[in-house]
N, CA and C of each residue as an Amber inpcrd file, in Angstrom:
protein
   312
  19.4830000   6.4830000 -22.2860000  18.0820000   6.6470000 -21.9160000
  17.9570000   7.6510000 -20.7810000  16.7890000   8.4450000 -21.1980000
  16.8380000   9.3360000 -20.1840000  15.5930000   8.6220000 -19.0700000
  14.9390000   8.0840000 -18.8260000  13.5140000   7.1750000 -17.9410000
  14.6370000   6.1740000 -17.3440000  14.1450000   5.7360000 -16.8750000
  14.8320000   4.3850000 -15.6860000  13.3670000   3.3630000 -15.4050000
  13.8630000   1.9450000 -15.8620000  12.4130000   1.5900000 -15.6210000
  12.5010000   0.8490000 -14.8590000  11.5020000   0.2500000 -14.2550000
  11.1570000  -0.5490000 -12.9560000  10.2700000  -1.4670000 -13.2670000
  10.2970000  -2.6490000 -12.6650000   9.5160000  -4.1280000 -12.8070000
   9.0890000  -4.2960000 -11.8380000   7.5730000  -4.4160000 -11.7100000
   7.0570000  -4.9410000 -10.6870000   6.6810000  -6.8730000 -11.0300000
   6.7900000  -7.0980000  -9.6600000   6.5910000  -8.5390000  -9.6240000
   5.4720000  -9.1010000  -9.9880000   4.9870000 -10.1450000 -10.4740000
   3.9630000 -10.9450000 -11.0390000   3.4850000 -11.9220000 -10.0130000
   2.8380000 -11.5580000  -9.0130000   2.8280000 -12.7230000  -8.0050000
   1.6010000 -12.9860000  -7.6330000   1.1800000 -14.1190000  -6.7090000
  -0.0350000 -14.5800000  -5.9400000   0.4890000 -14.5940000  -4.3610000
   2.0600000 -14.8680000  -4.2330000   2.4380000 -14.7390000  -2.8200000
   2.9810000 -13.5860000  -2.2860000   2.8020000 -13.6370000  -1.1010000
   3.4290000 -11.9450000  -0.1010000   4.6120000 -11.6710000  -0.8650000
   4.2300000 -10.5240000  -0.9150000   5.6280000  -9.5050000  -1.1410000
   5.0240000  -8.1810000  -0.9730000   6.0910000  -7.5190000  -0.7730000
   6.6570000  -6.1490000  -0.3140000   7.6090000  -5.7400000  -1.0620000
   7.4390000  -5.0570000  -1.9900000   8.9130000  -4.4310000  -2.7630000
   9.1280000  -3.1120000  -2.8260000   9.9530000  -3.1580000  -2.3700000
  10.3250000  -1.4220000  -2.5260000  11.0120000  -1.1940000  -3.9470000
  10.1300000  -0.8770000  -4.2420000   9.7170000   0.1650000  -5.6630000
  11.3580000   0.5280000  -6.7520000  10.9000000   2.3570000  -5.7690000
  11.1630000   3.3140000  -5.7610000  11.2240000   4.1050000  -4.6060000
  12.7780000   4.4500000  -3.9610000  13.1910000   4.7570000  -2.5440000
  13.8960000   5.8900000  -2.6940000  13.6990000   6.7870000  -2.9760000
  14.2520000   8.4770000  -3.3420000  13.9260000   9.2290000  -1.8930000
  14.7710000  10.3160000  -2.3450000  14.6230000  11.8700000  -1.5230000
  13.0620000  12.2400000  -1.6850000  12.2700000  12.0100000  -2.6980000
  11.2040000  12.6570000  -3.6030000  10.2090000  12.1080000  -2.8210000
   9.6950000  10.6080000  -2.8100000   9.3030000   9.8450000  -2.6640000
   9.3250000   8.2610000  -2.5290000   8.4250000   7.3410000  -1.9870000
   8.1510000   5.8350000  -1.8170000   7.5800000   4.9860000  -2.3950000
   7.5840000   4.2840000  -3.3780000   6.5150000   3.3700000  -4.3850000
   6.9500000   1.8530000  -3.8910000   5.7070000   1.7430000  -3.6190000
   5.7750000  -0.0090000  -2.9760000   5.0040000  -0.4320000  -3.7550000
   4.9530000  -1.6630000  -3.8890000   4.1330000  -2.5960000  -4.5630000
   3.7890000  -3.8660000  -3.8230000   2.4290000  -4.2450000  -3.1210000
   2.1650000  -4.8620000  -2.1420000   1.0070000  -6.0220000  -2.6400000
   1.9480000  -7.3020000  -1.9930000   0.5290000  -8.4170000  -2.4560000
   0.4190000  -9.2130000  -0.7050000  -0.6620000  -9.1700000  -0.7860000
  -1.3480000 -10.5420000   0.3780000  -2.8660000 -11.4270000   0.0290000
  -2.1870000 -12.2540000   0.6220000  -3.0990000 -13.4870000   0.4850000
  -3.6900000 -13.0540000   2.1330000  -4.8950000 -14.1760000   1.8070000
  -6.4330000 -13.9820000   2.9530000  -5.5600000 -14.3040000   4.1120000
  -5.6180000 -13.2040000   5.0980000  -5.4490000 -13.3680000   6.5190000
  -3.8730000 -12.7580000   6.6160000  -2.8690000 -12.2570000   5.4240000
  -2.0900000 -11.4030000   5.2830000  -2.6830000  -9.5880000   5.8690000
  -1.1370000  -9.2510000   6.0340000  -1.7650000  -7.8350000   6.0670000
  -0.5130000  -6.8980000   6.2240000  -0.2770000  -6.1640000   7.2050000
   0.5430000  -5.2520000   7.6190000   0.1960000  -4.8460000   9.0990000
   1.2440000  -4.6320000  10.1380000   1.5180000  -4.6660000  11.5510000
   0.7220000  -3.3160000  11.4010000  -0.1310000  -2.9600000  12.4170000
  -0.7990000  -1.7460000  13.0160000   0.3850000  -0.9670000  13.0150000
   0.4580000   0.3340000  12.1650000   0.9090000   1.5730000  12.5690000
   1.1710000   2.8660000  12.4400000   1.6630000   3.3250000  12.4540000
   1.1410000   4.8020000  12.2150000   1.9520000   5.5220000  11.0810000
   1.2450000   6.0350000   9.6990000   1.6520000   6.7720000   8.6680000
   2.9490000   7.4640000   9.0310000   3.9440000   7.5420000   7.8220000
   5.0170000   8.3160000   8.0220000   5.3790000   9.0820000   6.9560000
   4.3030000   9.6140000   6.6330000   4.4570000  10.4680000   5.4370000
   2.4410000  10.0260000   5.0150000   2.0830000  11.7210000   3.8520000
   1.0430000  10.9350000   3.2110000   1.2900000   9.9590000   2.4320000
   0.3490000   8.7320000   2.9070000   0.2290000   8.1590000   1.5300000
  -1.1860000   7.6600000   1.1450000  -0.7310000   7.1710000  -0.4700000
  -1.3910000   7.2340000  -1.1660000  -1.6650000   5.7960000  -1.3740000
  -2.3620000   5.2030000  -1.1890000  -2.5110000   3.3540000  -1.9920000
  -3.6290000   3.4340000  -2.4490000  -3.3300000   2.3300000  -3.6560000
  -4.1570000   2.1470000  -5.2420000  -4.4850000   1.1310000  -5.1490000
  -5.4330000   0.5110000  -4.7380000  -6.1240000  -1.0240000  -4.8220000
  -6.0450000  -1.8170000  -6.3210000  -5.1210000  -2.7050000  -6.6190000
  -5.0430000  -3.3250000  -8.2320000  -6.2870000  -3.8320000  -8.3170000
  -6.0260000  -5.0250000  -7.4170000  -7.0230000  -6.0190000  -7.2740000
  -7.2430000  -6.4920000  -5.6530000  -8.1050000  -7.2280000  -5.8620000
  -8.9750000  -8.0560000  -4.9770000  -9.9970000  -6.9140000  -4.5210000
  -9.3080000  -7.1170000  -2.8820000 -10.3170000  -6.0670000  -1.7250000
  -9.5410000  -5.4440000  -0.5840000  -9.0590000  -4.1770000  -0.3030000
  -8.5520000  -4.0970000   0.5700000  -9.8300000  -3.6170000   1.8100000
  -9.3170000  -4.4990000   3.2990000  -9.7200000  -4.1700000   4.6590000
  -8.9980000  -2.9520000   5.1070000  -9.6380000  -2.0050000   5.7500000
  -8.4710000  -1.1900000   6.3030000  -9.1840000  -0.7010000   7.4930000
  -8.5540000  -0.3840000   8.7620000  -9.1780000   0.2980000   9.6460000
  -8.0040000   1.4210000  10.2390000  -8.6280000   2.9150000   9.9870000
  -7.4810000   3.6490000  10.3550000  -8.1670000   5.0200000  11.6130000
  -7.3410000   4.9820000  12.4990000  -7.5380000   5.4640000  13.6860000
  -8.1590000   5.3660000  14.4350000  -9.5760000   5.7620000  14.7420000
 -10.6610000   4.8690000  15.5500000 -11.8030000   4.2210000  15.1380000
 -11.6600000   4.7040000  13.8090000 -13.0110000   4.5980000  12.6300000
 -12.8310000   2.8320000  12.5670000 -14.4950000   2.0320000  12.2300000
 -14.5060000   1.4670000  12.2040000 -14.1700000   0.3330000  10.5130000
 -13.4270000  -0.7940000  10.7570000 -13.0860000  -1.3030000   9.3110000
 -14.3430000  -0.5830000   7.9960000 -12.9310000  -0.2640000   6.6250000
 -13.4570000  -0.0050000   5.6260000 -13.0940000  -0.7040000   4.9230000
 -13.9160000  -1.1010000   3.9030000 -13.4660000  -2.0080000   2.4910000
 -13.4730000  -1.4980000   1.3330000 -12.2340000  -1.3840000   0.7220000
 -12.3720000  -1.0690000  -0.9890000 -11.8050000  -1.7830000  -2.0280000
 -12.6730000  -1.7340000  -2.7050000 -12.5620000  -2.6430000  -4.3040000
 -11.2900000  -2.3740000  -5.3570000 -10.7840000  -3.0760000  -6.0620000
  -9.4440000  -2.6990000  -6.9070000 -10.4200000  -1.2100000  -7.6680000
  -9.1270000  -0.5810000  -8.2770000  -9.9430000   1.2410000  -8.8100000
 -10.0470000   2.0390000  -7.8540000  -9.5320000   1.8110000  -6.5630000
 -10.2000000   2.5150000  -5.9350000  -8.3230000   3.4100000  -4.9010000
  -8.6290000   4.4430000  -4.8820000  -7.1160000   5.2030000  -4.5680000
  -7.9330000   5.9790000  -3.1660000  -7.2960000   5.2640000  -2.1110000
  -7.5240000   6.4060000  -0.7490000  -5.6540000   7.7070000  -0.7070000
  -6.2150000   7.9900000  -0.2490000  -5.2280000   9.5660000   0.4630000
  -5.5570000   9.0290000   1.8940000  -4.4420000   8.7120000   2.7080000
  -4.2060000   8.7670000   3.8810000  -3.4520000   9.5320000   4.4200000
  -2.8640000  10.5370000   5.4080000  -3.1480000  11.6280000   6.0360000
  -1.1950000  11.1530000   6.9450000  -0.7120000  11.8320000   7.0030000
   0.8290000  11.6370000   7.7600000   0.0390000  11.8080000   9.4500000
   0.7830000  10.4790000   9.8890000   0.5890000  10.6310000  11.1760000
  -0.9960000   9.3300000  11.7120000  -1.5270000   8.5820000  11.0730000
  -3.0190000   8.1460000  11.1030000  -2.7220000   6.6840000  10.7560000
  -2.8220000   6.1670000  12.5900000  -2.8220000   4.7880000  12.3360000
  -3.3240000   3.9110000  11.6100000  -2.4450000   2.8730000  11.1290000
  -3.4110000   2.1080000  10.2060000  -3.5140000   0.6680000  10.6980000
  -4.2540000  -0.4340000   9.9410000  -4.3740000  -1.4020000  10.2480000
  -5.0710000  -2.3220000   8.7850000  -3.9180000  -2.5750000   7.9090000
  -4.2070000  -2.8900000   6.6720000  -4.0940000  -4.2120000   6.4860000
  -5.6140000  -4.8150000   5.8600000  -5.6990000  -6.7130000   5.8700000
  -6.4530000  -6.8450000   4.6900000  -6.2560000  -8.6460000   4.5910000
  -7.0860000  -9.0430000   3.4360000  -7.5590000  -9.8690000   4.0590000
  -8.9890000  -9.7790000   4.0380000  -9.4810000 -10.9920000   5.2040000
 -10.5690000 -12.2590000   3.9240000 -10.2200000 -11.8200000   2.8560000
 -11.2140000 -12.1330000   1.7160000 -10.1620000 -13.1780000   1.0650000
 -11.0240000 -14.1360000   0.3340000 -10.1120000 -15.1970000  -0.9400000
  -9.5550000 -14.9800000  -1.6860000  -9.9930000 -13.8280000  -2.6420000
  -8.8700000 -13.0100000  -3.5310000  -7.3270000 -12.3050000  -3.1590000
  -6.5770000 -12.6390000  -3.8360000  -5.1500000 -12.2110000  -3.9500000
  -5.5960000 -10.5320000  -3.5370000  -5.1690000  -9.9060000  -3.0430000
  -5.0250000  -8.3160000  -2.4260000  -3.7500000  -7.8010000  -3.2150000
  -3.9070000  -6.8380000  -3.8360000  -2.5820000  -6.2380000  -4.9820000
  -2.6270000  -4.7130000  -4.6990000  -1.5720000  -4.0600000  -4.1410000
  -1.7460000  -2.5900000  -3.9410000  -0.6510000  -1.8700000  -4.2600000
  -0.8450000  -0.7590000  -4.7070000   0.8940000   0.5410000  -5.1660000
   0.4520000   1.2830000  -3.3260000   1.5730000   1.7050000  -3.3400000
   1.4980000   2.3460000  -2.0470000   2.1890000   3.7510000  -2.4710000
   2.1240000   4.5790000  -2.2960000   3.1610000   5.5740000  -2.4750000
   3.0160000   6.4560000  -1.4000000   4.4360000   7.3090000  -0.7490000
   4.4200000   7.5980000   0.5140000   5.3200000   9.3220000  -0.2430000
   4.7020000  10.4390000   0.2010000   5.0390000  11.6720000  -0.3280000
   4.7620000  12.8100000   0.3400000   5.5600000  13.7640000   1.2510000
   6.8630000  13.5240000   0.8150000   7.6730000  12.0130000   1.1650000
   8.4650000  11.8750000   0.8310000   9.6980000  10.8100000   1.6350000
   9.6600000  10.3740000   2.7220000   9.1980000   9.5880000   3.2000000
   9.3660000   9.8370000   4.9720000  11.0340000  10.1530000   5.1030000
  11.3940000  10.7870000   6.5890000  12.2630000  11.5460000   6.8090000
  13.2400000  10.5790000   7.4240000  13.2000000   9.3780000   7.9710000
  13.4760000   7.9630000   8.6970000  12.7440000   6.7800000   8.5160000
């Protein structure tokens, strides 16, 4: 086979999986439950996250919290703090992808 395939997890509880961890690029696959999230900090590479489902909270740099619905793909910017939560009842399901590579 020339493709290589990858399984993402089927879940309702936290996880964090690293994907896909190349020279190229980062593919995460991210779930949180209400009041889950990710530690404030600052981009290391652009990335890209794809809302599956629920709702993602996000507040990045000084701007005040934004909310987006699953369908919905932000471009975040290398270097631009973040502050990513689910403050809602629905399961939170996101692809993350980070490009280029971060370098560390």
């Amino acid at each position: 086979m020339i493709e290589k395939e990858y399984k993402l997890s089927k879940t309702n509880k936290k996880a964090i999986e690293k994907v896909i961890f190349d020279e190229n690029l980062h593919y995460l696959h991210m779930v949180f439950n209400q009041g889950e999230g990710l530690p404030e900090h600052l981009s290391n590479s652009n990335v890209y996250m794809t809302v599956i489902r629920g709702r993602l909270s996000i507040g990045l740099d000084d701007q005040e919290i934004h909310e987006y619905e699953a369908g919905t793909l932000l471009k975040i910017p290398f270097q631009t703090k973040m502050n990513v939560k689910n403050v809602h009842d629905e399961t939170l399901e996101l692809i993350v992808v980070k490009a280029p590579a971060p370098k560390s």
